[in-house]
Coordinates of C-alpha atoms and ligand atoms in Angstrom, one line a residue:
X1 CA 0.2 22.7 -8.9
X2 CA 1.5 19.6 -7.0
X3 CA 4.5 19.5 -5.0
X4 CA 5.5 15.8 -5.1
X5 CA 9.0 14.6 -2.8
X6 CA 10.1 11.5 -5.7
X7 CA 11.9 9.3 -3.6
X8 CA 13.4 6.3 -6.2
X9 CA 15.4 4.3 -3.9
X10 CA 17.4 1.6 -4.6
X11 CA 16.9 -1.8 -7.2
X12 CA 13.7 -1.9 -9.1
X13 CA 12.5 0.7 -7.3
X14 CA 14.2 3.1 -9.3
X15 CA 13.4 1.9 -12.7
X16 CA 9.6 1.0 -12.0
X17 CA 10.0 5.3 -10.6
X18 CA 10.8 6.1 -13.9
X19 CA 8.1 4.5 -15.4
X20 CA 5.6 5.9 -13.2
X21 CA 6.8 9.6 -13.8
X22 CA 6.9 8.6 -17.9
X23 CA 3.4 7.7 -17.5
X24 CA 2.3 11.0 -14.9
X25 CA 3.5 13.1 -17.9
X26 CA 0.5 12.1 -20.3
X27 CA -1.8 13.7 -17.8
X28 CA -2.8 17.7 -18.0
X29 CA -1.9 17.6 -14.2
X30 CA 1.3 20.2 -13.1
X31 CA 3.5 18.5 -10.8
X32 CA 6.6 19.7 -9.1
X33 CA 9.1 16.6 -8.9
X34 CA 11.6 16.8 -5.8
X35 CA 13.7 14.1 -5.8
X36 CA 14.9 13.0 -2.7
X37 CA 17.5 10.2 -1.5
X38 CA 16.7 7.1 0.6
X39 CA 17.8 3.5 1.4
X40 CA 20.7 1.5 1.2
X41 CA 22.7 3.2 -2.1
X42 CA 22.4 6.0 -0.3
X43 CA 23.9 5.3 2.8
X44 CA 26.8 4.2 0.8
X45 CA 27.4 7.6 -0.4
X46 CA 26.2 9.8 2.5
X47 CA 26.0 7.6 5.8
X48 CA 21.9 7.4 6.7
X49 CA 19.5 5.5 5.1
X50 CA 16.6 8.4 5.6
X51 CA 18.8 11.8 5.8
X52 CA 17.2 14.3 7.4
X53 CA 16.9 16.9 4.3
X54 CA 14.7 13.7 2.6
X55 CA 12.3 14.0 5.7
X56 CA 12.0 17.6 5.2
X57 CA 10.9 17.3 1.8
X58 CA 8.1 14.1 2.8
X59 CA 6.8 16.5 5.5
X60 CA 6.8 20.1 2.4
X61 CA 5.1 17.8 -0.2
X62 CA 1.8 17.2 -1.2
X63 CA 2.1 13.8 -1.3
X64 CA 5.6 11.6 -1.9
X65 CA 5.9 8.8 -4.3
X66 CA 8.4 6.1 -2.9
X67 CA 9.8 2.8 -5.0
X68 CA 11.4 0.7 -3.1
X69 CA 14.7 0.4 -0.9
X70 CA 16.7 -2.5 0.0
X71 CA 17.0 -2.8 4.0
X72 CA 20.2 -4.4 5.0
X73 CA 20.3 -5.8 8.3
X74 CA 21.7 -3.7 11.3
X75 CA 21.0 -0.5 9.3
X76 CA 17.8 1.3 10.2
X77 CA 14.8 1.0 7.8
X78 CA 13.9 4.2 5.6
X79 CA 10.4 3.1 5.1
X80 CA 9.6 2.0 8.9
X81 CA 11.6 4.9 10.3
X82 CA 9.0 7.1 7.8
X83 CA 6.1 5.8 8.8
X84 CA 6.6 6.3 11.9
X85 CA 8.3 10.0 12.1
X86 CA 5.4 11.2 10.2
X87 CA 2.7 9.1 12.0
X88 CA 1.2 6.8 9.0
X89 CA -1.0 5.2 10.7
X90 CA -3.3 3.6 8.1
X91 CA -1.8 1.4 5.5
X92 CA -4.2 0.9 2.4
X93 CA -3.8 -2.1 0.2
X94 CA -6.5 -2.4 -2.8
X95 CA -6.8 -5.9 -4.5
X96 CA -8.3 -5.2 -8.1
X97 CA -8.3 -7.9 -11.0
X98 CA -6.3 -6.7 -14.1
X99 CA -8.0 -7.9 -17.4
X100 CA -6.1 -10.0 -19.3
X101 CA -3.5 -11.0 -16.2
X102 CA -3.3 -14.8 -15.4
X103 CA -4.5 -14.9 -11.8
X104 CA -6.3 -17.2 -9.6
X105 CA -9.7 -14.7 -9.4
X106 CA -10.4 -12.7 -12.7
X107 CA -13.0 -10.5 -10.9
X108 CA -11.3 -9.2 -7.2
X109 CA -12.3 -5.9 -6.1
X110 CA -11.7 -5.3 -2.0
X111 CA -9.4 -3.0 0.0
X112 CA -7.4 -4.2 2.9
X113 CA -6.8 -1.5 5.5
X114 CA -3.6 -2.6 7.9
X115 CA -3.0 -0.1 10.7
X116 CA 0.1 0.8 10.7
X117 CA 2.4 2.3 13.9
X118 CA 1.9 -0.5 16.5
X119 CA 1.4 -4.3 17.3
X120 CA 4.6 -6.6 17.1
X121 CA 6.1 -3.9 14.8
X122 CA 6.8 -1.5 17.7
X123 CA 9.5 -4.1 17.7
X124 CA 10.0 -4.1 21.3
X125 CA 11.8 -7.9 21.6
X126 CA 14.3 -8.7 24.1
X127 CA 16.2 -12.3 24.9
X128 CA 15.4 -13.8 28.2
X129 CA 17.0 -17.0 29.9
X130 CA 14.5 -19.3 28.0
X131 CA 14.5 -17.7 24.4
X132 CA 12.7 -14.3 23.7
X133 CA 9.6 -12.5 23.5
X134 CA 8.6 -9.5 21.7
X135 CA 5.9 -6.9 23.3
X136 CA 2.4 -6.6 21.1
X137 CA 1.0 -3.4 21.4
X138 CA -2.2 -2.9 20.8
X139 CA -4.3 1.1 21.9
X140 CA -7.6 2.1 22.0
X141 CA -6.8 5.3 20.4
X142 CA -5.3 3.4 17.4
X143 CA -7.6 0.9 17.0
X144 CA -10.4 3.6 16.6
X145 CA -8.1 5.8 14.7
X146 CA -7.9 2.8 11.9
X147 CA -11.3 1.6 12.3
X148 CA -12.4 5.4 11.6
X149 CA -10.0 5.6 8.3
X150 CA -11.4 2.0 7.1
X151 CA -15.5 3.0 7.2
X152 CA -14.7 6.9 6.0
X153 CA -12.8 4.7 3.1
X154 CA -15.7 2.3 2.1
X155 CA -18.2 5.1 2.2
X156 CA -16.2 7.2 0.0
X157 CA -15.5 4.2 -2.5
X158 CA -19.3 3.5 -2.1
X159 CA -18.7 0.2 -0.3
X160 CA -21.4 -1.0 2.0
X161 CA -19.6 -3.4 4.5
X162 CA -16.2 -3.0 6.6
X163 CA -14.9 -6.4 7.9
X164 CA -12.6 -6.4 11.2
X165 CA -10.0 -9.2 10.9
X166 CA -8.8 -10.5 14.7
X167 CA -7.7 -13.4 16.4
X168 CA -9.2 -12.1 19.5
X169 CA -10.5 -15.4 21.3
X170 CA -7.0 -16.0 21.9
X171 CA -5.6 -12.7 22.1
X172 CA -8.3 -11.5 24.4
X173 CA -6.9 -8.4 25.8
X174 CA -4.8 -6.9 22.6
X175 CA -7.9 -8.3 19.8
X176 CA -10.4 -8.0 22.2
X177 CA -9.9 -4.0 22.6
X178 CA -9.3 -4.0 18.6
X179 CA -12.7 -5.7 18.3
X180 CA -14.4 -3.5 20.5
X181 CA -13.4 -0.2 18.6
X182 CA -13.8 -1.5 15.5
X183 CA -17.9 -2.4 16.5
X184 CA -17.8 1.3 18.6
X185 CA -16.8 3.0 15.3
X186 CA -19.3 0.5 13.4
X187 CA -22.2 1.4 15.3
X188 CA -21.4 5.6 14.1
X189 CA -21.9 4.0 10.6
X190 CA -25.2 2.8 10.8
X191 CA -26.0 2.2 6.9
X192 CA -23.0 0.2 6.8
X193 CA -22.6 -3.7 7.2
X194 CA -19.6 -4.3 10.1
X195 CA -18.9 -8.1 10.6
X196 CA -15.4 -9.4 11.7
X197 CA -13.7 -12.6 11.4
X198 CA -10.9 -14.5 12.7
X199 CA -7.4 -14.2 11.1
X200 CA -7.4 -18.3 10.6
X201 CA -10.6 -18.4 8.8
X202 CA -9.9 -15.2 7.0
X203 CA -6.9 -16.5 5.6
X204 CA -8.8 -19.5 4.3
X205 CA -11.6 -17.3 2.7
X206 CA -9.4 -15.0 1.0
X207 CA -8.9 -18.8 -0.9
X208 CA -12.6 -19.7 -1.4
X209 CA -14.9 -17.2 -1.5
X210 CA -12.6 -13.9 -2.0
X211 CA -15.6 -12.0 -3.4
X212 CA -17.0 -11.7 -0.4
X213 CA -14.8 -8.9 1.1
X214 CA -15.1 -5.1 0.6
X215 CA -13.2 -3.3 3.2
X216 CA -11.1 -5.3 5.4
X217 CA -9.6 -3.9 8.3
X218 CA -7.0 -5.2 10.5
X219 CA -3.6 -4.9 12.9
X220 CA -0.5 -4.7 11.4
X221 CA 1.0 -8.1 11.2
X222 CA -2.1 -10.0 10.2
X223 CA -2.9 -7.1 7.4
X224 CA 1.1 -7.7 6.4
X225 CA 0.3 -10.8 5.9
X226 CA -3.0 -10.9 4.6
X227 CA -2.2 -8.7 2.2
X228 CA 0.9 -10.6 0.0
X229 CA -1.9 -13.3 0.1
X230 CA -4.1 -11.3 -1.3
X231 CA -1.6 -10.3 -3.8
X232 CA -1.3 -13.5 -5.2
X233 CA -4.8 -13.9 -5.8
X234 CA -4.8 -11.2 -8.5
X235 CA -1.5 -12.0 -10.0
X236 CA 1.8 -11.3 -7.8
X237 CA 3.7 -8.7 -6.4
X238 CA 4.6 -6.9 -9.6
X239 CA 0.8 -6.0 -9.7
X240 CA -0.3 -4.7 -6.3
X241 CA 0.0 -0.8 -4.5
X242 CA -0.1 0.4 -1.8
X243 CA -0.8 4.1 0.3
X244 CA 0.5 5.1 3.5
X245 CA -1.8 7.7 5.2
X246 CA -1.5 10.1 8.1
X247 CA -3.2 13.2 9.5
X248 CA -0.6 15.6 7.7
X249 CA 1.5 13.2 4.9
X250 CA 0.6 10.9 2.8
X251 CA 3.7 8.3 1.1
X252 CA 2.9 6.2 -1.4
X253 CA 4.8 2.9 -2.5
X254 CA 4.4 -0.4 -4.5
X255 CA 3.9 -3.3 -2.1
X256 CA 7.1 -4.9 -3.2
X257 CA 10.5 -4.6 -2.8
X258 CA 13.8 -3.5 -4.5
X259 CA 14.3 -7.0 -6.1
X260 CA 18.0 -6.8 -6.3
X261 CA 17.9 -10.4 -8.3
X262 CA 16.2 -8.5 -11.1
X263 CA 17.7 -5.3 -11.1
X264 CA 19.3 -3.3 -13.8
X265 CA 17.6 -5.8 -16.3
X266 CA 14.6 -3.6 -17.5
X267 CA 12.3 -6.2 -17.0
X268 CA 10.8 -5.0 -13.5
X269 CA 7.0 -4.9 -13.8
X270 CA 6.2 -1.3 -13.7
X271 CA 2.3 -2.0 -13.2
X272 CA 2.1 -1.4 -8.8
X273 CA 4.1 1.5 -9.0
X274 CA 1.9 3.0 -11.5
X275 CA -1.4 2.1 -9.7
X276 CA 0.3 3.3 -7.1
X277 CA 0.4 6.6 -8.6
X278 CA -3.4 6.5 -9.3
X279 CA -3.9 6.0 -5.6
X280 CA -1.9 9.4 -4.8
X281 CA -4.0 11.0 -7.6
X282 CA -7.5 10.1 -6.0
X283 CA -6.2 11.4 -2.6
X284 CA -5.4 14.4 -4.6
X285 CA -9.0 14.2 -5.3
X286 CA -8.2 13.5 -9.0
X287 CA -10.3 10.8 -9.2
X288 CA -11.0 11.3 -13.4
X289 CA -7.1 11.4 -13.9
X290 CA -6.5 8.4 -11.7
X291 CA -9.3 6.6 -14.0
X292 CA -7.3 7.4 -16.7
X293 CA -4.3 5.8 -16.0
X294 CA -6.4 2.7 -15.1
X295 CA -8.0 2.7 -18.2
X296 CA -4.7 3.1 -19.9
X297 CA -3.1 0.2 -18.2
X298 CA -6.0 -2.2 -19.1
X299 CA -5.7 -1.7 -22.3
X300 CA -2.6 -2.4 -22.6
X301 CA -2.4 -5.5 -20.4
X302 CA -5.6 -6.8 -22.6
X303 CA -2.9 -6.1 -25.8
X304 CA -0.6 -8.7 -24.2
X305 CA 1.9 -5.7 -23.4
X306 CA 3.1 -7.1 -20.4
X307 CA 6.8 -7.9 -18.5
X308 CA 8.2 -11.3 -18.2
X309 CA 6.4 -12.1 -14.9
X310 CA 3.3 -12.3 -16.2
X311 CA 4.2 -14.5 -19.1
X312 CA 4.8 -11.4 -21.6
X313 CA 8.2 -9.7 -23.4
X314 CA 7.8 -5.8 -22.8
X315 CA 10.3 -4.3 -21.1
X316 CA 9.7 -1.8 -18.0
X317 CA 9.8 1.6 -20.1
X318 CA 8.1 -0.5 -23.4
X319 CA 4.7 -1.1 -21.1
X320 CA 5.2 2.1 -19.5
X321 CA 5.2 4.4 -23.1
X322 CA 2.3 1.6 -24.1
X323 CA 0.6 3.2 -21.8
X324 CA 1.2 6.8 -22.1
X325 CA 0.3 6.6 -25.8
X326 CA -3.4 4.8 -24.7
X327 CA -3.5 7.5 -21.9
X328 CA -2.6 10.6 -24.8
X329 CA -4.7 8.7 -27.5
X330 CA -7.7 8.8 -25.0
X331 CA -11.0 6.8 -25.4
Ligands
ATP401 P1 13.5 -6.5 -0.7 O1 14.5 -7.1 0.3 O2 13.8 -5.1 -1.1 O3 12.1 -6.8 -0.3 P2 13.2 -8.8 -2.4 O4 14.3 -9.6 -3.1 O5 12.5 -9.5 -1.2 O6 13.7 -7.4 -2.0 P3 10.7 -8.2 -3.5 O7 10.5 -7.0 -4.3 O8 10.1 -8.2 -2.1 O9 12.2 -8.5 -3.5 O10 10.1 -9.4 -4.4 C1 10.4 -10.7 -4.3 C2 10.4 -11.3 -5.7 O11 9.2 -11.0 -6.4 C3 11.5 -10.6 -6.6 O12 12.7 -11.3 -6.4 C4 10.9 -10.8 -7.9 O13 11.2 -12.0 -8.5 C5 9.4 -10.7 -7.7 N1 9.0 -9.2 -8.0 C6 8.7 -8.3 -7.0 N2 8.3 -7.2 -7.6 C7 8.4 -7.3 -8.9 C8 8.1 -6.5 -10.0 N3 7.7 -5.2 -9.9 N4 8.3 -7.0 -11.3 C9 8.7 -8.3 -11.4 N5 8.9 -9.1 -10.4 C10 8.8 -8.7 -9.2
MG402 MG1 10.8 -8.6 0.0

């Protein structure tokens, strides 16, 4: 038995949810769903975008699943302010071809891992006479910390190189200290292949020669970044999940947003919340059920069942039963 904090949110995010829990039913797995409140509807009706009983119930759980919420400016951020009360410090962003998806690169299999507590994000910025700056933190302890989580990653998903993504002959202090942990933590990993590259050029092979990546790791901004690109090489945003990971919780949540402009409309494509699911299932350590649901999901993509922004007519719930009946029919 599971005990899983469901945390909606606002926009799409509570409709792709749905989906995702429709499709969790098909497996022989027992969940406990607690669903908690977050974001900007619920500020509305109770004041605080992350109440404190919906903390309590991230911290209890297993795991959480999390849609998406919509941040208004001047309130404080659900998702940041999580991330950081429970210490989520490695951000994990896999980049997998769908079959039958229009996309750039029909055969994309890598994993960007984006630390996720410091760097620009601390969001330390203050105005001064001349304009503004904003404080980049980078630690030894966290660079190792993420460096660790990215090689323990690719040797449990049987990948055989890590690649540390920098801009370090500019930012010689801050990237030069991420370098040097990541290649400290390398040399622990001796059957593995570490190499690292500049943010600039990795931007540019992420266009030419994607396949070359396994296990990217990187600081938070460039691996923000990096990341939506990397999205859009497999198909868009409606196609990409993501895990946040910490010693004691883990929170997981589709890379986009709550897409107010396409809300309430049924058309929201339920396909990154759903992989996102499979990536709480396989650090459940239910690797077979996760497989299923991948399975599932190709199948039906490769029937054409698909939402409006990837060319097809299904609506949210229409791909997500699709899918529940491939998962329930089996092979
Ligand atoms: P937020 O402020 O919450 O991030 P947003 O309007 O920026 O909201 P995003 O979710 O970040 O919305 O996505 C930007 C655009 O990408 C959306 O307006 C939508 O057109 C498209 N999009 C994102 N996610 C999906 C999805 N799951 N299905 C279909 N289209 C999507
Ligand atoms: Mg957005």
């Amino acid at each position: 038995m599971y005990r899983i904090t469901v945390i909606p949110g606002d926009g799409i995010g509570v409709e792709v949810m749905e989906a995702a829990l429709h499709v969790l039913q098909a497996l022989e797995i027992e969940f406990e769903f607690t669903h908690a409140e977050a974001g900007n509807e619920c500020f509305r009706r109770c004041g605080d975008t992350l109440p404190e009983e919906t903390l309590k119930l991230v911290r209890k759980a297993d795991a959480t699943l999390f849609g998406a919420v919509t941040t208004v400016p001047g309130q404080k951020s659900a998702i940041i302010t999580l991330r950081r009360e429970l210490d989520l410090f490695a951000n994990l962003r896999p980049v997998k071809s769908l079959p039958g998806v229009p996309c750039l690169y029909p055969d994309l299999d890598f994993v960007i891992v984006r630390e996720n507590t410091e760097d620009l994000y601390v969001g330390d910025e203050e105005y001064t006479p001349e304009g503004a700056v904003a404080k980049r933190i980078i630690t030894r302890t966290a660079s190792r910390r993420i460096s660790q989580f990215a090689f323990q990653y690719a040797q449990k998903e049987g990948m055989q190189k890590v690649t540390a993504v920098h801009k370090a002959n500019v930012l010689k202090k801050t990237d030069g200290i991420f370098r040097d942990e990541f290649y400290k933590v390398a040399s622990e990993y001796p059957q593995m292949e570490a190499n690292d590259y500049y943010v600039d050029a990795t931007a540019m092979y992420l266009i030419t020669q994607p396949q070359e990546f396994q296990t990217i790791v990187t600081t938070n901004l460039f691996g923000d970044i990096l990341s939506d690109e990397a999205a859009g090489l497999i198909g868009g945003l409606g196609l990409a999940p993501s895990a946040n990971i910490g010693e004691k919780n883990a929170l997981f949540e589709p890379v986009h947003g709550s897409a107010p402009q396409i809300a309430g409309k049924n058309i929201a494509n339920p396909t990154a919340m759903i992989l996102t699911t499979t990536l709480m299932l396989k650090h459940l350590n239910k690797k077979q059920e996760a497989q299923k649901i991948e399975k599932a999901l190709q199948k039906t993509l490769m029937r054409g069942i698909m939402t409006p922004d990837l060319g097809g007519t299904a609506s949210t719930m229409e791909m997500a039963e699709a899918i529940k009946e491939e998962i329930v029919k089996g092979e």
